[in-house]
Coordinates of C-alpha atoms and ligand atoms in Angstrom, one line a residue:
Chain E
X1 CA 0.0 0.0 0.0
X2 CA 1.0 3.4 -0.6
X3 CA 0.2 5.8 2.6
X4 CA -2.1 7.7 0.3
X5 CA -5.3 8.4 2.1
X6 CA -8.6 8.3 -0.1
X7 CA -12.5 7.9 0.8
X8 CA -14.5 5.3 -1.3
X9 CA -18.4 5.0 -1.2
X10 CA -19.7 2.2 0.4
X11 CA -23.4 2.7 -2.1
X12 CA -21.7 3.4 -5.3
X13 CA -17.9 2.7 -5.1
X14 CA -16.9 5.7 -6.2
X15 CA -13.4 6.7 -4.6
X16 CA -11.7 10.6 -4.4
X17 CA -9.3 12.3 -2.0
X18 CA -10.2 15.6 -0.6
X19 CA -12.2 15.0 2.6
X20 CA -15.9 14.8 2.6
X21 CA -18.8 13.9 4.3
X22 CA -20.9 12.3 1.3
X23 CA -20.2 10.5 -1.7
X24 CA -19.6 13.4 -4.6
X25 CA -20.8 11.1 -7.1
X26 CA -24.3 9.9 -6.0
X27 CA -24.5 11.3 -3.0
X28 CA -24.5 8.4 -0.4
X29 CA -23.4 9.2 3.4
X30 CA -21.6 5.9 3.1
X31 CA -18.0 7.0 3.4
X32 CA -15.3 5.1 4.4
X33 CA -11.4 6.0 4.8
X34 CA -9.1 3.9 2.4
X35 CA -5.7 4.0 1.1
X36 CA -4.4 3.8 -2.2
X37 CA -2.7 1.1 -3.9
X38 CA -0.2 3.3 -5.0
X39 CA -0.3 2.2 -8.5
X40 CA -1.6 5.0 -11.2
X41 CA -0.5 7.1 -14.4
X42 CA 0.3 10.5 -14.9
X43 CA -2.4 13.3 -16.2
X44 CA -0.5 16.1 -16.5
X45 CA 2.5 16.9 -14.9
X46 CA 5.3 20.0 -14.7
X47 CA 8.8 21.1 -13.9
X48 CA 8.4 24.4 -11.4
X49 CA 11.2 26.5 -12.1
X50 CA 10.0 29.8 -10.1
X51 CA 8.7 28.0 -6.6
X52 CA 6.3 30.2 -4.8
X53 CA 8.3 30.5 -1.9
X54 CA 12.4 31.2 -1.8
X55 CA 13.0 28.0 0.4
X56 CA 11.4 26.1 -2.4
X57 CA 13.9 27.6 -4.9
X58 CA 15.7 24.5 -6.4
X59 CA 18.6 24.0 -9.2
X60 CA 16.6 22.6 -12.0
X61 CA 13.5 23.3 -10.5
X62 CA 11.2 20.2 -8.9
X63 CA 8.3 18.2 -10.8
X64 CA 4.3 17.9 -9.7
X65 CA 2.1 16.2 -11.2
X66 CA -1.5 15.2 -11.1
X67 CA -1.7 11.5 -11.3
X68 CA -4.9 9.2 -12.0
X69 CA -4.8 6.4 -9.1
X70 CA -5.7 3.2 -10.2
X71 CA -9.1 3.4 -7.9
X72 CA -10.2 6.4 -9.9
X73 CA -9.3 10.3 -8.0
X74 CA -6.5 12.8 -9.3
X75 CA -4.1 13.5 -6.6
X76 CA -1.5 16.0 -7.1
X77 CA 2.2 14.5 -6.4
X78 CA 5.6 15.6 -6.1
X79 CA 7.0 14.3 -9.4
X80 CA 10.5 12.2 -10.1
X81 CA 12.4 13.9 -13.1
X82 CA 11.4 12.4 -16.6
X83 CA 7.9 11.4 -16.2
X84 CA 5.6 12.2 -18.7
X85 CA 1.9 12.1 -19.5
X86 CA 0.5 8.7 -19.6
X87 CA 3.2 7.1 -17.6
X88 CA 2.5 4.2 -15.0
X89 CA 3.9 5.4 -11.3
X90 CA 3.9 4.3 -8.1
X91 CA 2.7 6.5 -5.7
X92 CA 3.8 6.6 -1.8
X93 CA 4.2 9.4 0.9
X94 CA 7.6 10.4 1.3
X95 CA 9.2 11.7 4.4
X96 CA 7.7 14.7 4.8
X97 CA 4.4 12.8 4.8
X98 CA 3.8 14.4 1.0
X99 CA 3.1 12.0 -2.0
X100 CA 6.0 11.2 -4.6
X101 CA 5.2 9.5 -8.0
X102 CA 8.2 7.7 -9.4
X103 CA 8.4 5.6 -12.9
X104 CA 6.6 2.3 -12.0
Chain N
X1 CA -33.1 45.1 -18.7
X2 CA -29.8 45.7 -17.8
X3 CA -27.4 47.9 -19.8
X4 CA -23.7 48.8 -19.4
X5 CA -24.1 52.5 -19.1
X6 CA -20.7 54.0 -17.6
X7 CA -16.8 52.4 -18.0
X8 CA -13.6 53.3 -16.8
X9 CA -9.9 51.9 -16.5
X10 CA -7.1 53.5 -15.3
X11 CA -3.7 52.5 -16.7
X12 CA -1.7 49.3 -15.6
X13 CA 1.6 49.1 -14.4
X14 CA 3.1 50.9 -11.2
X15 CA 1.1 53.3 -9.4
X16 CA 3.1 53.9 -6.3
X17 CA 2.1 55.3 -3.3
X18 CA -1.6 54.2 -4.2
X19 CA -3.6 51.8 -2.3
X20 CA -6.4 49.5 -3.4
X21 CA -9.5 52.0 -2.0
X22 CA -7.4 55.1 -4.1
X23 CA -7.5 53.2 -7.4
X24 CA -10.9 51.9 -7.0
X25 CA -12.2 55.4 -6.4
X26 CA -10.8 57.0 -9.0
X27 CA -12.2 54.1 -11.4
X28 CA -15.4 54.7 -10.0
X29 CA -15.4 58.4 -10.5
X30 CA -14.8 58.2 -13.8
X31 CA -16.8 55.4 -14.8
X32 CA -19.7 57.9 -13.2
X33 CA -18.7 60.6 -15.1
X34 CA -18.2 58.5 -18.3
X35 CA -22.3 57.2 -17.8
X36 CA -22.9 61.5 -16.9
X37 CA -24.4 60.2 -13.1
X38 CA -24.0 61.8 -10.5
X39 CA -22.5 59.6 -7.3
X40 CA -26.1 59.8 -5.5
X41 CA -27.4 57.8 -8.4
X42 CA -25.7 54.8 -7.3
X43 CA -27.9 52.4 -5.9
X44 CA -26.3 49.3 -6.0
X45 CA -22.3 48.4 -5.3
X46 CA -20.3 45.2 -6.1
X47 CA -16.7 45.8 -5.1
X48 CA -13.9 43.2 -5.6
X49 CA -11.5 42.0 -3.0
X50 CA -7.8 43.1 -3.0
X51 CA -5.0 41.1 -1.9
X52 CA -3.3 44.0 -0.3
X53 CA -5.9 44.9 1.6
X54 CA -7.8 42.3 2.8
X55 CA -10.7 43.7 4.0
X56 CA -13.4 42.1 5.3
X57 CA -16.1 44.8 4.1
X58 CA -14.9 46.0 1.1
X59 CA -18.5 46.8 -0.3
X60 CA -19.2 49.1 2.1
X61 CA -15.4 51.0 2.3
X62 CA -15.9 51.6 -1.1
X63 CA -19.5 53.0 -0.3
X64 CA -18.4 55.2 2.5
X65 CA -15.3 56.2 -0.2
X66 CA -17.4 57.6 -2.5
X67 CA -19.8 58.8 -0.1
X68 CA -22.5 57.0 -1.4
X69 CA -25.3 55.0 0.6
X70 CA -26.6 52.4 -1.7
X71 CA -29.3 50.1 -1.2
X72 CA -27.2 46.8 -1.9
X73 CA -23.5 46.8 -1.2
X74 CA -21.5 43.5 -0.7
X75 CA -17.9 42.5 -2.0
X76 CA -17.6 39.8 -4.2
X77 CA -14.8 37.2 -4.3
X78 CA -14.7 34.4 -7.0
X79 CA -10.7 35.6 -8.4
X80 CA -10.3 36.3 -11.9
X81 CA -14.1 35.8 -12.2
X82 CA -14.8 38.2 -10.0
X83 CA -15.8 41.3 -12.6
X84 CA -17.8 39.2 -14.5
X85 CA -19.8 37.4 -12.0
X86 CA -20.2 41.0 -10.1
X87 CA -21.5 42.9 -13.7
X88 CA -24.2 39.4 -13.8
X89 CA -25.0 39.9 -10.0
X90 CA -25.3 43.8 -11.2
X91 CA -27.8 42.3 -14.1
X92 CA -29.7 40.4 -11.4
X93 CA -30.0 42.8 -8.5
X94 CA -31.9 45.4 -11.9
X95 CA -33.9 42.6 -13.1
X96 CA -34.9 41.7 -9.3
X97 CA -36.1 45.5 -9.3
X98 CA -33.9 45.9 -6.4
X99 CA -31.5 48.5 -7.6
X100 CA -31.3 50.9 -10.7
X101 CA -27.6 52.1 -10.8
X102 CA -25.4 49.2 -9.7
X103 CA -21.6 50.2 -9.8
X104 CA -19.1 47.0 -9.8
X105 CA -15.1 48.1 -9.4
X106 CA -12.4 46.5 -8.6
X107 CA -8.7 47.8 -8.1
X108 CA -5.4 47.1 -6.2
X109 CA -2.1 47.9 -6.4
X110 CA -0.8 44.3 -6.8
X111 CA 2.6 45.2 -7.9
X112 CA 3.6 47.7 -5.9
X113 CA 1.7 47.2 -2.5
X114 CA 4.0 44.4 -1.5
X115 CA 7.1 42.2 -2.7
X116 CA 6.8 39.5 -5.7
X117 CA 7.4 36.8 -3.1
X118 CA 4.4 37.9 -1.1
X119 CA 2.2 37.9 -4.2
X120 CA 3.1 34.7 -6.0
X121 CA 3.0 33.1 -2.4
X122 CA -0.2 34.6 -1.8
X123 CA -1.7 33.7 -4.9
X124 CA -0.5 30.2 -4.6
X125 CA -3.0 30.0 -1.7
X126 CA -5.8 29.6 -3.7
X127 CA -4.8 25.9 -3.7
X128 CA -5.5 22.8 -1.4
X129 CA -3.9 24.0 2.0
X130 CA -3.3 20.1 2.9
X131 CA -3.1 18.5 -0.8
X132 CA -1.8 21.3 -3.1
X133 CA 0.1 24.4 -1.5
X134 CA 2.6 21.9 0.5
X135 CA 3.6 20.6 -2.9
X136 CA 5.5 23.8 -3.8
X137 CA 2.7 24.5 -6.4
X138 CA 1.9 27.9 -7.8
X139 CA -0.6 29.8 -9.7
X140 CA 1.8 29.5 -12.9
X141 CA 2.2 25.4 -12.0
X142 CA -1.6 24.8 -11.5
X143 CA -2.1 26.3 -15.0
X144 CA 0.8 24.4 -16.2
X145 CA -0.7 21.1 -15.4
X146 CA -3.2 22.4 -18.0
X147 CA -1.3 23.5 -20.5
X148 CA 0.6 20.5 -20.9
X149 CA -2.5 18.4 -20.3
X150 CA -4.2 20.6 -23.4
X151 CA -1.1 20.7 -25.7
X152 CA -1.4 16.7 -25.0
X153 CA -4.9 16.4 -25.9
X154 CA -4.8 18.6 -29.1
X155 CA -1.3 17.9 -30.3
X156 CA -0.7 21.9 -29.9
X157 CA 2.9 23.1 -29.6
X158 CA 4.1 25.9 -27.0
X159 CA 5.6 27.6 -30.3
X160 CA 1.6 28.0 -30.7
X161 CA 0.6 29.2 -27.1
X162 CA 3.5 31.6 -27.3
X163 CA 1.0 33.2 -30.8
X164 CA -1.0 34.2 -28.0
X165 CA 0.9 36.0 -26.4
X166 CA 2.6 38.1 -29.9
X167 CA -1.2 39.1 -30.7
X168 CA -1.4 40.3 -26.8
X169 CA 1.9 42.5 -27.1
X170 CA 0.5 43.9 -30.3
X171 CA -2.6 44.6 -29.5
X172 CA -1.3 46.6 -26.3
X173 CA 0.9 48.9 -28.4
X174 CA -2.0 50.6 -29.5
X175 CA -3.1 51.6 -26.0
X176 CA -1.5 54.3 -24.2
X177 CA -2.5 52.8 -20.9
X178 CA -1.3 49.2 -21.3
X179 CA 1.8 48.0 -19.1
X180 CA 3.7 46.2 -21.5
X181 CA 3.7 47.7 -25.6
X182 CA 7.3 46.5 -26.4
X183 CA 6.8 44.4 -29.4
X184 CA 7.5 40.4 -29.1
X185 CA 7.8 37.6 -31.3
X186 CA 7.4 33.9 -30.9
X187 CA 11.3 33.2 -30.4
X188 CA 11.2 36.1 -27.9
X189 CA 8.5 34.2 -25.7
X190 CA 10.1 30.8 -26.3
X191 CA 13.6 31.9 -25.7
X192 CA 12.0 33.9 -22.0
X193 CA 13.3 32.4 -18.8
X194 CA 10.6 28.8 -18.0
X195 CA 8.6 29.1 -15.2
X196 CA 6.7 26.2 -14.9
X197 CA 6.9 23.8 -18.0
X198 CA 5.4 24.5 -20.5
X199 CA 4.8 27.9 -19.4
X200 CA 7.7 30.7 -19.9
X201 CA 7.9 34.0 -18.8
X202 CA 5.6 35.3 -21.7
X203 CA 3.2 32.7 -21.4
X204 CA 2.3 34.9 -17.9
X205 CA 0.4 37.7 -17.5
X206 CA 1.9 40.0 -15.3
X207 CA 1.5 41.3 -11.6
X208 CA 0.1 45.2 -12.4
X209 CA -1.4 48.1 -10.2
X210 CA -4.7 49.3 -11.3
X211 CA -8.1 49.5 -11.3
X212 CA -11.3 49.4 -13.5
X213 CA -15.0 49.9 -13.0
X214 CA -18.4 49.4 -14.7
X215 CA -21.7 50.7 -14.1
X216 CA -24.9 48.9 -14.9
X217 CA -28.6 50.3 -15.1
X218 CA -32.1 49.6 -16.0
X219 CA -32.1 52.0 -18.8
X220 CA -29.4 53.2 -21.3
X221 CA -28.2 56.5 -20.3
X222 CA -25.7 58.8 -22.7
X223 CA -24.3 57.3 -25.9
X224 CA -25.2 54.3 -27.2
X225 CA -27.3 51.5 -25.9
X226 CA -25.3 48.3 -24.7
X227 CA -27.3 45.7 -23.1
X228 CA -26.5 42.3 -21.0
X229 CA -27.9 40.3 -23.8
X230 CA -27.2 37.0 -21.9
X231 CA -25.6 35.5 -18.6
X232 CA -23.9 32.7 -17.7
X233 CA -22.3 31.2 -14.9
X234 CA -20.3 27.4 -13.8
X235 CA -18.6 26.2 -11.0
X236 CA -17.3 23.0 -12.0
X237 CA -15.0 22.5 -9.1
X238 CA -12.5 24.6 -7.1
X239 CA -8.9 22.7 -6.8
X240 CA -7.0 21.8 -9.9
X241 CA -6.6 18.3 -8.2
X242 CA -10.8 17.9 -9.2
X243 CA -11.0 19.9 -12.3
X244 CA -13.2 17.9 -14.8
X245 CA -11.3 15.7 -18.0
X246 CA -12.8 18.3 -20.5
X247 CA -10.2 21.4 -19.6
X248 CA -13.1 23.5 -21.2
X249 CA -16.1 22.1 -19.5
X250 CA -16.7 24.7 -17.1
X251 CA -16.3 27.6 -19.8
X252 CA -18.6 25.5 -22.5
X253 CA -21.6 25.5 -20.2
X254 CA -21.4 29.4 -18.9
X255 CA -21.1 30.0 -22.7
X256 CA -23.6 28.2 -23.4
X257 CA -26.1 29.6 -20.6
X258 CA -24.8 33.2 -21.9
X259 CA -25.6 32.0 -25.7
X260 CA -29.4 30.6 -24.7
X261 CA -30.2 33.6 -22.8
X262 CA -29.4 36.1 -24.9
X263 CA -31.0 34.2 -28.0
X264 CA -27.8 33.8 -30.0
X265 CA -24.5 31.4 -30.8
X266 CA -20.7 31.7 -30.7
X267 CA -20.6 32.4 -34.4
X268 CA -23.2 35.5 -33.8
X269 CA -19.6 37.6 -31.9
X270 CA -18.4 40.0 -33.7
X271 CA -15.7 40.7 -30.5
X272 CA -14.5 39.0 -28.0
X273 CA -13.2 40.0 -24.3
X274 CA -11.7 36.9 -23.2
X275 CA -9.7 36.2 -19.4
X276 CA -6.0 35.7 -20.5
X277 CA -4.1 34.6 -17.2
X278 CA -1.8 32.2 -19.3
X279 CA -1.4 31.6 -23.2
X280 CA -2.8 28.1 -22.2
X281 CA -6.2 30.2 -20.4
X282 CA -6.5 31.8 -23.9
X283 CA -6.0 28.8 -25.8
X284 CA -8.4 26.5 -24.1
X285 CA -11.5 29.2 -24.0
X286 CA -11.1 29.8 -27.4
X287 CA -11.2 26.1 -28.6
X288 CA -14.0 25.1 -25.7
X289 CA -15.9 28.0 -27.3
X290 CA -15.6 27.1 -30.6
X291 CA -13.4 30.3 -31.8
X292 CA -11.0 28.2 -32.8
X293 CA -10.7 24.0 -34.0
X294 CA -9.4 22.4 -31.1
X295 CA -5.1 22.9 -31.0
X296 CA -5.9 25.9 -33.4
X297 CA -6.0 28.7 -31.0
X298 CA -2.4 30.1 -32.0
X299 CA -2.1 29.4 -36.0
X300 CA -5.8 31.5 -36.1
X301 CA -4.2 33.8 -34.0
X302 CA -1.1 33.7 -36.3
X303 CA -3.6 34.0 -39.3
X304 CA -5.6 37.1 -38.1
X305 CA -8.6 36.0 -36.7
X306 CA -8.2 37.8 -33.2
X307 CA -6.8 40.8 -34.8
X308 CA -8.6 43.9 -35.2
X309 CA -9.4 43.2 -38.7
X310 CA -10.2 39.6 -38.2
X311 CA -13.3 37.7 -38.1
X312 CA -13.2 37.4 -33.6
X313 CA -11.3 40.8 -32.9
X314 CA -9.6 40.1 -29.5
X315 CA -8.3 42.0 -26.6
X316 CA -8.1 44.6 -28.3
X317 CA -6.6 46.7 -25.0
X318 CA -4.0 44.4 -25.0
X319 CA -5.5 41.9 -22.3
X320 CA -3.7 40.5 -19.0
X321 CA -0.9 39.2 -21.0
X322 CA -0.2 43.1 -21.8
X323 CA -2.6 45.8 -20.8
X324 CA -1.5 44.3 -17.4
X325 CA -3.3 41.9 -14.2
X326 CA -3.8 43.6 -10.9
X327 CA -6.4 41.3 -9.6
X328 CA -9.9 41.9 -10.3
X329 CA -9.4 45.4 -12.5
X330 CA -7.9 42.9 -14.9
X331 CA -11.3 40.9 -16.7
X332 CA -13.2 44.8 -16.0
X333 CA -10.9 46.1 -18.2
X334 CA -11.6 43.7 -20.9
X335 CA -15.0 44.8 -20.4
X336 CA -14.1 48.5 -20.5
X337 CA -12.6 48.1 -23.9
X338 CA -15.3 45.6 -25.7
X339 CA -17.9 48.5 -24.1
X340 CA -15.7 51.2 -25.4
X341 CA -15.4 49.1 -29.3
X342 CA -19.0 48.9 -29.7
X343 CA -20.0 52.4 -29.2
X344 CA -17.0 53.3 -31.5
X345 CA -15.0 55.1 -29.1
X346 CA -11.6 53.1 -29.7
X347 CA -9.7 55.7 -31.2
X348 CA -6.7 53.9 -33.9
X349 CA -7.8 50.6 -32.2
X350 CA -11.6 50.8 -33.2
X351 CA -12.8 47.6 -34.7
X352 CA -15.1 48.2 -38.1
X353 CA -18.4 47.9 -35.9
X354 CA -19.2 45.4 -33.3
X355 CA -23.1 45.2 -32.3
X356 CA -22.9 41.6 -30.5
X357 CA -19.6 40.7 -28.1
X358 CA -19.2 38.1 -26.1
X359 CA -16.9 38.4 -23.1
X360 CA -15.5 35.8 -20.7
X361 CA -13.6 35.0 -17.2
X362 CA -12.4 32.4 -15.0
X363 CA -11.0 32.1 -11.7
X364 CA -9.5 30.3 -9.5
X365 CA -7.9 27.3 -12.3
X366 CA -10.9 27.0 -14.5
X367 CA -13.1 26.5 -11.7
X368 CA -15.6 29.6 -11.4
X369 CA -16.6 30.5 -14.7
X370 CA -18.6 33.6 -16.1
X371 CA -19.6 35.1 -19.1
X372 CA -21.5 37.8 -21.0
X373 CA -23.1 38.4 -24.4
X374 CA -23.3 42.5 -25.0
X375 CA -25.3 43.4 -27.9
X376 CA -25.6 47.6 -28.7
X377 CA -29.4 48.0 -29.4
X378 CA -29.5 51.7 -30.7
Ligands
LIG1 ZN1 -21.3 7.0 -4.3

């Protein structure tokens, strides 16, 4: 498993990542916590080469992308170098806690 | 029925020394004097927000500003959207008989008020406080995961994105209040400094001071008759993390709900005032609205169709990318200038005549969308 915390909908098994209360697909209070396989391919991603904040700043800049998890939501990642739209990754929380995809 | 009866826009750039509440107040004054009202008129007030000032009542400092007492005063707050969903709310408020004279204004001195750090960092805020902002994401990354997503899709280079941006420059050189007029080509905006791939520097609007403001009223006053034809809002989602597959899905239905009202289609415009954060903003509204084949966006630019003589004239103030972006002043001056096109009042950038325009804005990244068909009536 990857450390990735999702919800999935015990009604229509719809899963996503941001926090909620109720199903945003059909509605259903039936929410339960899950975590992600890990496994998933990349949707967009980018090289940030003017961070938003000076610590940030990096030599060659640092990748995020938004990757597809295999059980359906878009969860934004930091990215490895290289990876490009429509690659498999792995996902898994590095440790800062925040979620790294790397070439599967 | 709502017309745009009074517009104003101050220049962009650096207006040192003035803060959000002094900018706003001057646009207001002059978009009063511009409609021939006096201040007392003003029954109505939709202010935008300012990053500089973050006040939490900015409807009613603006009110007590201009030493006005209107009967509806609130601020509104939906980022680059903001002008356009506060001229619809304007449209409501007179169709709900409510007010007669609604003034919307927005203004801020976003470049020099504080230090680039401060502003890219607060703007990055408008991201996922847990999911998104940790990530070292920025406004310019969260529409770089679109653009490359949409040069993916439609096979689109960034040699064609950076078109965009030329037509901007050029169409800024012929306005003596835009913020950038020096003229640009498309090695000049692929050879800029990257930012976040495959955005470069002149992919970006930039940061501006400024301000811009619009007054709507039941009837037409001086000059010519413009009316809010049509409306149409979408709010698709708010984090970049949910945006929908179709990049263009929240602009298509606001367009679409603007098109219906007003009784007319996409290929009805004779101008267009379109929200230009990003070459890649430009690019996907004007395929998702059918201005361009999908990927097309920047050969039709490089062909003529945005430009003043083409068949979708475009910016013609030299949009965000180069009139300037100070926050909310940015889409009011798109506004100002289709409004000032259609009554013929564009000086050496008038258009040959433009009775129907349809004009557009998103904020947040692609996630609150509004939009506008004006058509003159006499
Ligand atoms: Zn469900």
């Amino acid at each position: 498993m990857s450390g990735v915390a999702i919800q999935s909908c015990g009604a229509c098994g719809r899963s996503w990542q941001f926090r909620r209360a109720a199903c945003p697909a059909c509605g259903s209070s039936s929410v339960a916590e899950a975590e992600a396989g890990g496994g998933g391919t990349v949707w967009s991603v980018t090289t940030v080469l003017r961070a938003p904040l000076p610590e940030l700043d990096v030599p060659g800049g640092y990748g995020i992308a938004l990757v597809t998890l295999d059980e359906g939501p878009r969860i934004m990642c930091r990215a490895e170098a290289g990876i490009s739209i429509g690659d498999r990754v792995r996902v898994a929380l590095g440790e800062d806690g925040l979620p790294r995809a790397s070439r599967a | 029925m709502a017309h745009l009866t009074g517009v104003a826009v101050t220049p962009f750039g650096k207006h040192p020394g003035r803060g959000p509440v002094d900018l706003m107040e001057e646009a207001a004054l002059s978009a009063l004097a511009d409609a021939g009202l006096p201040r007392e008129a003003v029954d109505g007030l939709v202010s935008g927000y300012a990053t500089t000032y973050p006040h939490l009542m900015m409807g009613t400092v603006m009110a007590e500003r201009l030493a006005i007492r209107p009967r509806h005063a609130h601020q509104a707050q939906v980022g680059g959207a903001t002008g356009a969903v506060g001229i619809i709310l304007a449209r409501h408020l007179i169709a709900a008989g409510a007010c007669r004279h609604v003034l919307v204004v927005g203004g801020e001195n976003r470049l020099t008020g504080q230090s680039r750090d401060d502003a890219v960092k607060t703007l990055a805020g408008v991201g996922h406080p847990v999911h998104e902002v940790p990530l070292g994401a920025s406004i310019p990354a969260y529409y770089a995961l679109v653009a490359a997503r949409h040069l993916h899709e439609t096979g689109a280079s960034e040699a064609d994105l950076a078109e965009l941006a030329v037509l901007m420059r050029r169409h800024a050189a012929a306005h003596p209040g835009a913020q950038l007029t020096k003229p640009i080509t498309v090695a000049d905006v692929m050879a800029s400094k990257p930012i976040a791939t495959p955005l470069k520097f002149l992919d970006c609007c930039p940061i501006s001071d400024g301000a811009a403001a619009v007054i709507v009223s039941a009837e037409p006053l001086q000059g010519a008759a413009i009316r809010i034809a049509g409306w149409g809002e979408a709010h698709t989602h708010q984090h970049v993390s949910e945006m929908p597959d179709d990049l263009g899905l929240g602009a298509k239905l606001a367009a679409a709900q603007a098109f219906d009202t007003a009784g007319r289609s996409a290929a009805d415009m004779r101008l267009l005032g379109l929200y230009d954060s990003f070459t890649a903003t430009l690019a996907v509204f004007l395929e998702a609205l059918g201005f361009a084949a999908p990927g097309r966006a920047g050969p039709a630019a490089h062909d003529g169709r945005f430009s003043r003589e083409g068949r979708y004239p475009l910016n013609l103030h030299g949009g965000l990318m180069s009139y300037g972006h100070p926050g909310v002043a940015g889409f009011l001056a798109h506004v100002v200038e289709v409004v000032r096109q259609m009554r013929g009042e564009a000086g050496e950038r008038q258009v040959a005549d433009a009775p129907l325009a349809y004009c557009h804005a998103d904020g947040g990244v692609f996630s609150s969308h509004a939009g506008f068909v004006l058509e003159r009536t006499a």
